[in-house]
Short mmCIF file of C-alpha atoms (C1' of nucleotides) in Angstrom, two decimals:
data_model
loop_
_atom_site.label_atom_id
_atom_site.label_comp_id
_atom_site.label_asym_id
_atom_site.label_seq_id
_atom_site.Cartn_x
_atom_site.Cartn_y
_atom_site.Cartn_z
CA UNK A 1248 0.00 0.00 0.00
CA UNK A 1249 2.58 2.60 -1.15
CA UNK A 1250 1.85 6.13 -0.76
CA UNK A 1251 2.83 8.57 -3.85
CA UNK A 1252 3.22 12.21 -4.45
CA UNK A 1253 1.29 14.14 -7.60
CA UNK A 1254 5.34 14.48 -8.85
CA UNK A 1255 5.27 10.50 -8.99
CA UNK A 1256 2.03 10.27 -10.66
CA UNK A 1257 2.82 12.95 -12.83
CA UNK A 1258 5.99 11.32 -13.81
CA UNK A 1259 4.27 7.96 -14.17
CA UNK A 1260 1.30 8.45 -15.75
CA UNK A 1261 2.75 11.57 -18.18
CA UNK A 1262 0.36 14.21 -16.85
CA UNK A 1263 1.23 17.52 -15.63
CA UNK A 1264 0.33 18.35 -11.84
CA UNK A 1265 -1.49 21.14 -13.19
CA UNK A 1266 -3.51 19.08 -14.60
CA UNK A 1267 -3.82 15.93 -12.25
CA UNK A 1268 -4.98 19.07 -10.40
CA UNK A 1269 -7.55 20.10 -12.63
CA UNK A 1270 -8.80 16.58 -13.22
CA UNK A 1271 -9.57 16.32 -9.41
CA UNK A 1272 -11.29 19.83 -9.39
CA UNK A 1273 -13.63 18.63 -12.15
CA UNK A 1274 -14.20 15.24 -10.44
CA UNK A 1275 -12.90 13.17 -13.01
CA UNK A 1276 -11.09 11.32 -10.73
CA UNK A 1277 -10.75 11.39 -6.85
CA UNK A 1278 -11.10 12.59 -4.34
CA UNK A 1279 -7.70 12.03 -3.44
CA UNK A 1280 -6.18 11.73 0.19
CA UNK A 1281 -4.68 14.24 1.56
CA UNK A 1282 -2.08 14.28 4.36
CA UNK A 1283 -3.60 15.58 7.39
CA UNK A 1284 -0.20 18.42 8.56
CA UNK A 1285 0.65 19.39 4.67
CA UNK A 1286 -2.52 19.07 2.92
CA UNK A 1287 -0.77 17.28 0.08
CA UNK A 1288 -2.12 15.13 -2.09
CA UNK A 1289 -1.31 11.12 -1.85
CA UNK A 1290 -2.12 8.70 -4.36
CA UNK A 1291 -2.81 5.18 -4.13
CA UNK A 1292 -1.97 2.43 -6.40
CA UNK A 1293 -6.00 2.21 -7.34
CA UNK A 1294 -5.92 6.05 -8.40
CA UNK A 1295 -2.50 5.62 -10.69
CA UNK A 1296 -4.47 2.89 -12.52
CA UNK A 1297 -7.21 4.90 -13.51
CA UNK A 1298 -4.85 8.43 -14.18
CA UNK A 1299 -2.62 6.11 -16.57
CA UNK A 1300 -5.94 5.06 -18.42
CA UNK A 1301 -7.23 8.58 -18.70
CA UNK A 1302 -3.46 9.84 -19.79
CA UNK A 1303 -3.66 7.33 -22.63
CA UNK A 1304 -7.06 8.62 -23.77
CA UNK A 1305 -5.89 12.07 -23.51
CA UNK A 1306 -2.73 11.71 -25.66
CA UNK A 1307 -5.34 10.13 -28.55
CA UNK A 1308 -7.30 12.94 -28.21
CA UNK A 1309 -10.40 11.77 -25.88
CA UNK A 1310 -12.47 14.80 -24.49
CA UNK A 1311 -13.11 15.03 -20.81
CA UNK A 1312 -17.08 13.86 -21.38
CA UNK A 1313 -16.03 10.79 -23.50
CA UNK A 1314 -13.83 10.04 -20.60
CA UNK A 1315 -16.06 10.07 -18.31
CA UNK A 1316 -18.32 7.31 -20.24
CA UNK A 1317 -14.70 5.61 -20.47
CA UNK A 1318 -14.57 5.38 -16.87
CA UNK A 1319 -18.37 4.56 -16.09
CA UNK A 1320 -18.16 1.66 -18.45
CA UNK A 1321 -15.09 0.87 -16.92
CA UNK A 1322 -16.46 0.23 -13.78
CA UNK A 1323 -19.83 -1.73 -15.11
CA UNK A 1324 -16.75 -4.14 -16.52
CA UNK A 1325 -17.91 -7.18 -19.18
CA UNK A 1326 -21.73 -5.72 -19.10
CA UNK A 1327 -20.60 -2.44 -20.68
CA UNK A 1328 -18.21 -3.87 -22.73
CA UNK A 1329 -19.47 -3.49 -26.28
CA UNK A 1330 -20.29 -0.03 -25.48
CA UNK A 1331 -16.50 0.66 -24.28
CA UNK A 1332 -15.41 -0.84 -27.95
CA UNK A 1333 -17.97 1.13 -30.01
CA UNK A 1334 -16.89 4.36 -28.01
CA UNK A 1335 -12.92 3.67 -28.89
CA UNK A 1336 -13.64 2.75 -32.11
CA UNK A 1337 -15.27 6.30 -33.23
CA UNK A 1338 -11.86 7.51 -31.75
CA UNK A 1339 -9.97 5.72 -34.09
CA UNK A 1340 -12.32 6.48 -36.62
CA UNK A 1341 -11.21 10.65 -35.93
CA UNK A 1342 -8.42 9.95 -36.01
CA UNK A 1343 -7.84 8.27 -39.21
CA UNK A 1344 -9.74 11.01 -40.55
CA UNK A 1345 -6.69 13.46 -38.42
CA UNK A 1346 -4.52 11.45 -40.19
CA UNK A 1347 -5.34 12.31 -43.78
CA UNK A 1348 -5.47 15.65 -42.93
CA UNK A 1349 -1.97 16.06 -41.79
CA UNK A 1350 -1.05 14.94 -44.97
CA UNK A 1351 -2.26 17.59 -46.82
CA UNK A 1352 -1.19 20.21 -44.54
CA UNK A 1353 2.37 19.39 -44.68
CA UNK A 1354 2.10 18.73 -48.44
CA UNK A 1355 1.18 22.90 -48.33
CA UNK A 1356 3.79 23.71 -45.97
CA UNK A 1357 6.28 21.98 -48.23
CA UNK A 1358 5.39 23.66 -51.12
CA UNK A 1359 4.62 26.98 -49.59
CA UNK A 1360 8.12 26.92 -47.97
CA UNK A 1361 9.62 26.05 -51.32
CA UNK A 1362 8.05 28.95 -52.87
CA UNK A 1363 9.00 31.55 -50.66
CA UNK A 1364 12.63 29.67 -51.20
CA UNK A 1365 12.63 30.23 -54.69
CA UNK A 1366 11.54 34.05 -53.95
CA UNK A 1367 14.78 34.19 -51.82
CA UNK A 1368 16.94 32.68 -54.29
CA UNK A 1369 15.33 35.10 -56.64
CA UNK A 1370 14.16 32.34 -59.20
CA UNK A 1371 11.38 33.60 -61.08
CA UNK A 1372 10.66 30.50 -62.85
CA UNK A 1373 10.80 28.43 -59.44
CA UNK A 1374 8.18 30.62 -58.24
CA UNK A 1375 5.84 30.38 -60.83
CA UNK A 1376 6.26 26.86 -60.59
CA UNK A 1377 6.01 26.63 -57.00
CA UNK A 1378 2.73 28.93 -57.44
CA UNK A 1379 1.39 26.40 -58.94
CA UNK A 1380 1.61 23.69 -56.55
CA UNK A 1381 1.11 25.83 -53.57
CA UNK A 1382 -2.65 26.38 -55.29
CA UNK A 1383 -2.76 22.27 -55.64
CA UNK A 1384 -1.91 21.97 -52.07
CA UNK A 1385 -4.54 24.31 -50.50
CA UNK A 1386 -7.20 22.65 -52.54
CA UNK A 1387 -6.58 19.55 -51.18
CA UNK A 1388 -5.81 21.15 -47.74
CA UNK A 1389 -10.15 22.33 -48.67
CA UNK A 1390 -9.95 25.05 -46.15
CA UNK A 1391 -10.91 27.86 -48.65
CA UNK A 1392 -13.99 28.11 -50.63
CA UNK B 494 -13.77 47.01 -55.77
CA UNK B 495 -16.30 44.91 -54.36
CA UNK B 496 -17.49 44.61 -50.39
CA UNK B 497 -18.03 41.16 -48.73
CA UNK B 498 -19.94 41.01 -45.70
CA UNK B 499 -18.60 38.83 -42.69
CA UNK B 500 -20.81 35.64 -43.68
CA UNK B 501 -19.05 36.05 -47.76
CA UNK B 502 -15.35 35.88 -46.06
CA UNK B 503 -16.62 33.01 -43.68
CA UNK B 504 -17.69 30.95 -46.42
CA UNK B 505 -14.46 31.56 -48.96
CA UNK B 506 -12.16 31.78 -46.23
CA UNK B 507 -13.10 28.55 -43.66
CA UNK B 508 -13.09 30.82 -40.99
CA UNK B 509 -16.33 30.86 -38.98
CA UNK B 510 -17.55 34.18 -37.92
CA UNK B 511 -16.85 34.55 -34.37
CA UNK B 512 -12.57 33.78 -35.53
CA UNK B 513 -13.06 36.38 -37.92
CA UNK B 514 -14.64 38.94 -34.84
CA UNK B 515 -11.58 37.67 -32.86
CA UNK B 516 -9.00 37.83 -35.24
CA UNK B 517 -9.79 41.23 -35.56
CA UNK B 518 -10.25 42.08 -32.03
CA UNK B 519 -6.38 41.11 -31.27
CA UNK B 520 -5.18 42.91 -34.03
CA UNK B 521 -4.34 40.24 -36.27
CA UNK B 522 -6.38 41.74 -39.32
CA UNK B 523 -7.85 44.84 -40.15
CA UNK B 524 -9.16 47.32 -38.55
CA UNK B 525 -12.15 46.74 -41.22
CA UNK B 526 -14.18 48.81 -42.72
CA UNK B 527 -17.94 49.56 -41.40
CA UNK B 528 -21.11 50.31 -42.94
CA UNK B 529 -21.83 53.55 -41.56
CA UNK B 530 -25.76 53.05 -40.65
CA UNK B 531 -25.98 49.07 -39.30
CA UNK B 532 -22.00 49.16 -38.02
CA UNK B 533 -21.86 45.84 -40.06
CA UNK B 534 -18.65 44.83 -41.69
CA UNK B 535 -17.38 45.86 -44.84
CA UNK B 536 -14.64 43.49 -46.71
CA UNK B 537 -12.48 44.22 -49.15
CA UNK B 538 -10.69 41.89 -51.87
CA UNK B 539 -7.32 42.86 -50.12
CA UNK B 540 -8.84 42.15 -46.62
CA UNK B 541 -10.11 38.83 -47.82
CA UNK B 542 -6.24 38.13 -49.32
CA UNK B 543 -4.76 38.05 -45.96
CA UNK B 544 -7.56 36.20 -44.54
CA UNK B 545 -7.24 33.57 -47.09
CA UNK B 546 -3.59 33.26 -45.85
CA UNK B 547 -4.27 32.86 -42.26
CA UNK B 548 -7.00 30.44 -43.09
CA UNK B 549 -4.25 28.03 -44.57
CA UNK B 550 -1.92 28.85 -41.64
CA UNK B 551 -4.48 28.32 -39.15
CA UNK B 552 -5.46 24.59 -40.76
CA UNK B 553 -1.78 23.61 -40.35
CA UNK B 554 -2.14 24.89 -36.86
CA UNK B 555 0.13 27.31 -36.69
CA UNK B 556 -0.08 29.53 -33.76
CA UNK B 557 -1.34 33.48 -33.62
CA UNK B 558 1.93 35.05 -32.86
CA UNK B 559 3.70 32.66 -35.72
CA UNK B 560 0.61 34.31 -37.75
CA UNK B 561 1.73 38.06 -36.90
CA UNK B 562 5.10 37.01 -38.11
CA UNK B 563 4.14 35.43 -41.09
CA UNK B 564 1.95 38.75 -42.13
CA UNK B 565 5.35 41.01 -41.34
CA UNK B 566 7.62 38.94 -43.03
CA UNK B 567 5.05 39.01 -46.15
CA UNK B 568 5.23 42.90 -45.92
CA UNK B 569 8.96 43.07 -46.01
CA UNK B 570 8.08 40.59 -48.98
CA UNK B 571 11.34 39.38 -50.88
CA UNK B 572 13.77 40.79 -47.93
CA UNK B 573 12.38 38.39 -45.40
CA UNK B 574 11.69 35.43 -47.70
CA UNK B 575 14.36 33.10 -46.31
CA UNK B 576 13.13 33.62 -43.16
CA UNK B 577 9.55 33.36 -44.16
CA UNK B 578 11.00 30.00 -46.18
CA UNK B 579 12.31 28.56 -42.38
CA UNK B 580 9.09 29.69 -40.93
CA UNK B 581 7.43 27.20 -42.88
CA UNK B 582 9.70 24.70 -42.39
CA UNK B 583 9.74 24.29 -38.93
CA UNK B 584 5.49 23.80 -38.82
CA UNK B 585 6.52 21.54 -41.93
CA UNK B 586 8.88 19.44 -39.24
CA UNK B 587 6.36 19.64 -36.43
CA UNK B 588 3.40 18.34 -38.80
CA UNK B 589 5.99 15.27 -39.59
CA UNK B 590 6.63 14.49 -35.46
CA UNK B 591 2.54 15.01 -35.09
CA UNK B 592 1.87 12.38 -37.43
CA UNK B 593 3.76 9.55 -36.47
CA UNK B 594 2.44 10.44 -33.03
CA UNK B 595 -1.07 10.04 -34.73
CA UNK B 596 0.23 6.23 -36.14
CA UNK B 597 1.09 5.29 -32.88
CA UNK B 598 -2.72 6.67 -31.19
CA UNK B 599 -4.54 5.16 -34.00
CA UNK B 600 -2.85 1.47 -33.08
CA UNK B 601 -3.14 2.09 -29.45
CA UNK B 602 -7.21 2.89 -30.28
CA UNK B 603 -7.77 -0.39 -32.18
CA UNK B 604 -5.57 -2.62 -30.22
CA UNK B 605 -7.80 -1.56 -26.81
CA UNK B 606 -11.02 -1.75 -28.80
CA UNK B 607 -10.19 -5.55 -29.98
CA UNK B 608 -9.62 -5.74 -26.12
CA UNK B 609 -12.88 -4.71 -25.19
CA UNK B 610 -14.05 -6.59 -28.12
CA UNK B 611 -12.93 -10.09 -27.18
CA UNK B 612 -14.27 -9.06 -23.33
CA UNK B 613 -18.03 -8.62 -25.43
CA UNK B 614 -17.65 -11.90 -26.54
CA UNK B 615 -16.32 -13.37 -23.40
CA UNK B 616 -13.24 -14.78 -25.18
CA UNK B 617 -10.92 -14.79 -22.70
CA UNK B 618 -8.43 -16.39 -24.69
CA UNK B 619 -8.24 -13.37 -27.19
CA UNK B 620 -8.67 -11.14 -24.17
CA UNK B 621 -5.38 -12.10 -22.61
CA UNK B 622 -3.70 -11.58 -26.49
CA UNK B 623 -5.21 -8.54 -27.08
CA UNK B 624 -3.80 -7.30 -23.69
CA UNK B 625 -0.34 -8.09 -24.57
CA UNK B 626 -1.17 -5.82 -28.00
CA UNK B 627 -2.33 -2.98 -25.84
CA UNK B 628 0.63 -2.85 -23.72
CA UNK B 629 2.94 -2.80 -26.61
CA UNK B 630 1.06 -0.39 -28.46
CA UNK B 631 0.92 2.02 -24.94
CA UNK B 632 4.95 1.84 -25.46
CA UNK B 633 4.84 3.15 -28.70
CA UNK B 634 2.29 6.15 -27.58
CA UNK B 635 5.29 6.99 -25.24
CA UNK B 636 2.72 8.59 -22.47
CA UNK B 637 3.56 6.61 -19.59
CA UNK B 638 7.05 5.76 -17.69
"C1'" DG C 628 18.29 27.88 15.74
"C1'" DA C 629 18.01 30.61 11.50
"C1'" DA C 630 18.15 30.18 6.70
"C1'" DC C 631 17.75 27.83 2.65
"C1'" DA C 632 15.85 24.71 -0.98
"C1'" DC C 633 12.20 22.32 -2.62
"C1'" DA C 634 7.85 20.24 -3.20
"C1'" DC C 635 3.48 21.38 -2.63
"C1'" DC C 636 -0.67 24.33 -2.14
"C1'" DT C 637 -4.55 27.74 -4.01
"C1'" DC C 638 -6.16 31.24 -6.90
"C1'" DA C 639 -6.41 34.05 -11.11
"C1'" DA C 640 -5.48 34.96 -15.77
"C1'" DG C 641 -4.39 33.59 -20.38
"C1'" DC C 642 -4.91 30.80 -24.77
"C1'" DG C 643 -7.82 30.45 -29.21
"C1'" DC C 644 -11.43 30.03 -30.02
"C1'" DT C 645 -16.97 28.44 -29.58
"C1'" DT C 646 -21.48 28.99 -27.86
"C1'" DG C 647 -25.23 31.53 -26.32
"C1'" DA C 648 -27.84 35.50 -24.72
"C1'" DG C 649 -29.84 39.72 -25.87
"C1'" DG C 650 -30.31 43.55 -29.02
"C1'" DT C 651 -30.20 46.33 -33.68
"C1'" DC C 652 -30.97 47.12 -38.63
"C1'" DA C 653 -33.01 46.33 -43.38
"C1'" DA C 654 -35.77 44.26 -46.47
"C1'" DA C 655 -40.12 41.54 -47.28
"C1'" DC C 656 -44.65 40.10 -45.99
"C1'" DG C 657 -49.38 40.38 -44.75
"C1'" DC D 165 -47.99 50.00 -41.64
"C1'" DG D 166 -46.90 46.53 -38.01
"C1'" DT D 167 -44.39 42.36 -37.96
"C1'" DT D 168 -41.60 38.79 -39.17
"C1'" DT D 169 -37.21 37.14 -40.99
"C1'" DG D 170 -32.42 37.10 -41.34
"C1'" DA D 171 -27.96 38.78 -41.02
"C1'" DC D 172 -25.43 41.21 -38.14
"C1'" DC D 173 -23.80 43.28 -33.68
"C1'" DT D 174 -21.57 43.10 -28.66
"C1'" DC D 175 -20.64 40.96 -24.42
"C1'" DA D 176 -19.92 37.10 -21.23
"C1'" DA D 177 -18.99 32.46 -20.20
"C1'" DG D 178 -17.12 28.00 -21.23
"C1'" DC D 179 -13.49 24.61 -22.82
"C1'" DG D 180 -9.11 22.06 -21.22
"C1'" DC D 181 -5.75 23.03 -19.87
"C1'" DT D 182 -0.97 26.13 -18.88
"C1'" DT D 183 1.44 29.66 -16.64
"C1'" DG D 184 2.47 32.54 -12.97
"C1'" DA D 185 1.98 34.77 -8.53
"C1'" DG D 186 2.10 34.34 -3.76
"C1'" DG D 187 2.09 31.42 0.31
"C1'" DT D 188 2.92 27.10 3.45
"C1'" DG D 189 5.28 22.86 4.94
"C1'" DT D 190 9.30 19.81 5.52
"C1'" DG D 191 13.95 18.55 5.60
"C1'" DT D 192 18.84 19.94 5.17
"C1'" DT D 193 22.63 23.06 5.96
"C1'" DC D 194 25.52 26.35 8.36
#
DNA sequence: GAACACACCTCAAGCGCTTGAGGTCAAACG
DNA sequence: CGTTTGACCTCAAGCGCTTGAGGTGTGTTC
């Protein structure tokens, strides 16, 4: 029954304090012990399980409310568990979606940076032609219209 | 010398209204142009030039103080193009590191739903599998230590 | 025993927007 | 000619944190 500081969990689990904070305040997770002189927080073994799930949501992108369903079907275990795959897999559906979309935004900052290259090397041809695929590039980017 | 109203430059630009309010509160375009009786806003071409621009720099997520440089080094033009050039370059770099992370998310996402899948189906032998992918695929996410 | 470092605390403001409330103006309808 | 519609306005709050200010507690050093 080891006792650990919000630096440990912080360390462990990849969060900031600030924001193992802020996930108490919004009672996402907690409430944690506190020692009785200091007032600081102390972590069991049960709460770093639940933080290091949570910290792997977050770093795919999981909103706070979606974690919260995470963590509710969590705890109703095997009875909840088709819900808790449906739920991840419209994650990974985003973020296949994410995915493509990256591609196309460094595609523009390649070819936007090559333009402005060609404008320093003072290659007029080079910056037609990088004109050209700079307007390519922010079609496919399909921000404008 | 035509005028756009604020829903026109929303529509060609990407931008939704309210960013368009905001990027002119902080300065970052304008001041614009007003109709004198309603107080609405009045666009011009050259407004909706620089707007375009952000548009594409906002979609590659570049950052509203990257933005103000971008818009100075464009009106030094030709003088600050290699600059302008490694600008670009470094979001370029940063889009690159963003998208393996979002390879190594997307596995972690599919590799937990299978989990929760094989849980659903009360397979405990692909349970115990599947947890052996989700562990390895947690390594690659790099969140935890 | 005083002074320091260090980990922690709370509270408030900032980021880059989005959402919503509440109100104005201009043209179109009955 | 009153009213509805629609596009616009401003202002305030919310999101999910991060950053910073200002203060307390504990353990080590001189």
């Amino acid at each position: 029954m080891e006792i650990l500081t919000i630096q440990d969990v912080s360390r462990r689990s990849g969060l900031s304090e600030p924001t193992l904070r802020y996930y108490e305040d919004i009672k996402l997770v907690g409430p944690i012990e506190r020692d009785e002189r200091s007032g600081h927080r102390r972590y069991r073994a049960r709460d770093l399980d639940t933080i290091e799930a949570l910290a792997c949501l977050r770093a795919v992108g999981v909103g706070i409310e979606d974690m919260r369903t995470y963590l509710a079907n969590r705890a109703r275990g095997r009875e909840a568990a088709a819900e808790q795959r449906d739920l991840l897999l419209r994650q990974a559906v985003r973020i296949e979606a994410e995915l493509a979309a990256q591609h196309a935004r460094l595609g523009y900052l390649r070819e936007k940076a090559s333009l402005w290259d060609a404008r320093d090397r003072g290659d007029a041809d080079a910056e037609a032609e990088a004109m050209r695929h700079v307007v390519a590039a922010v079609e496919k980017l399909g921000v404008l219209r």
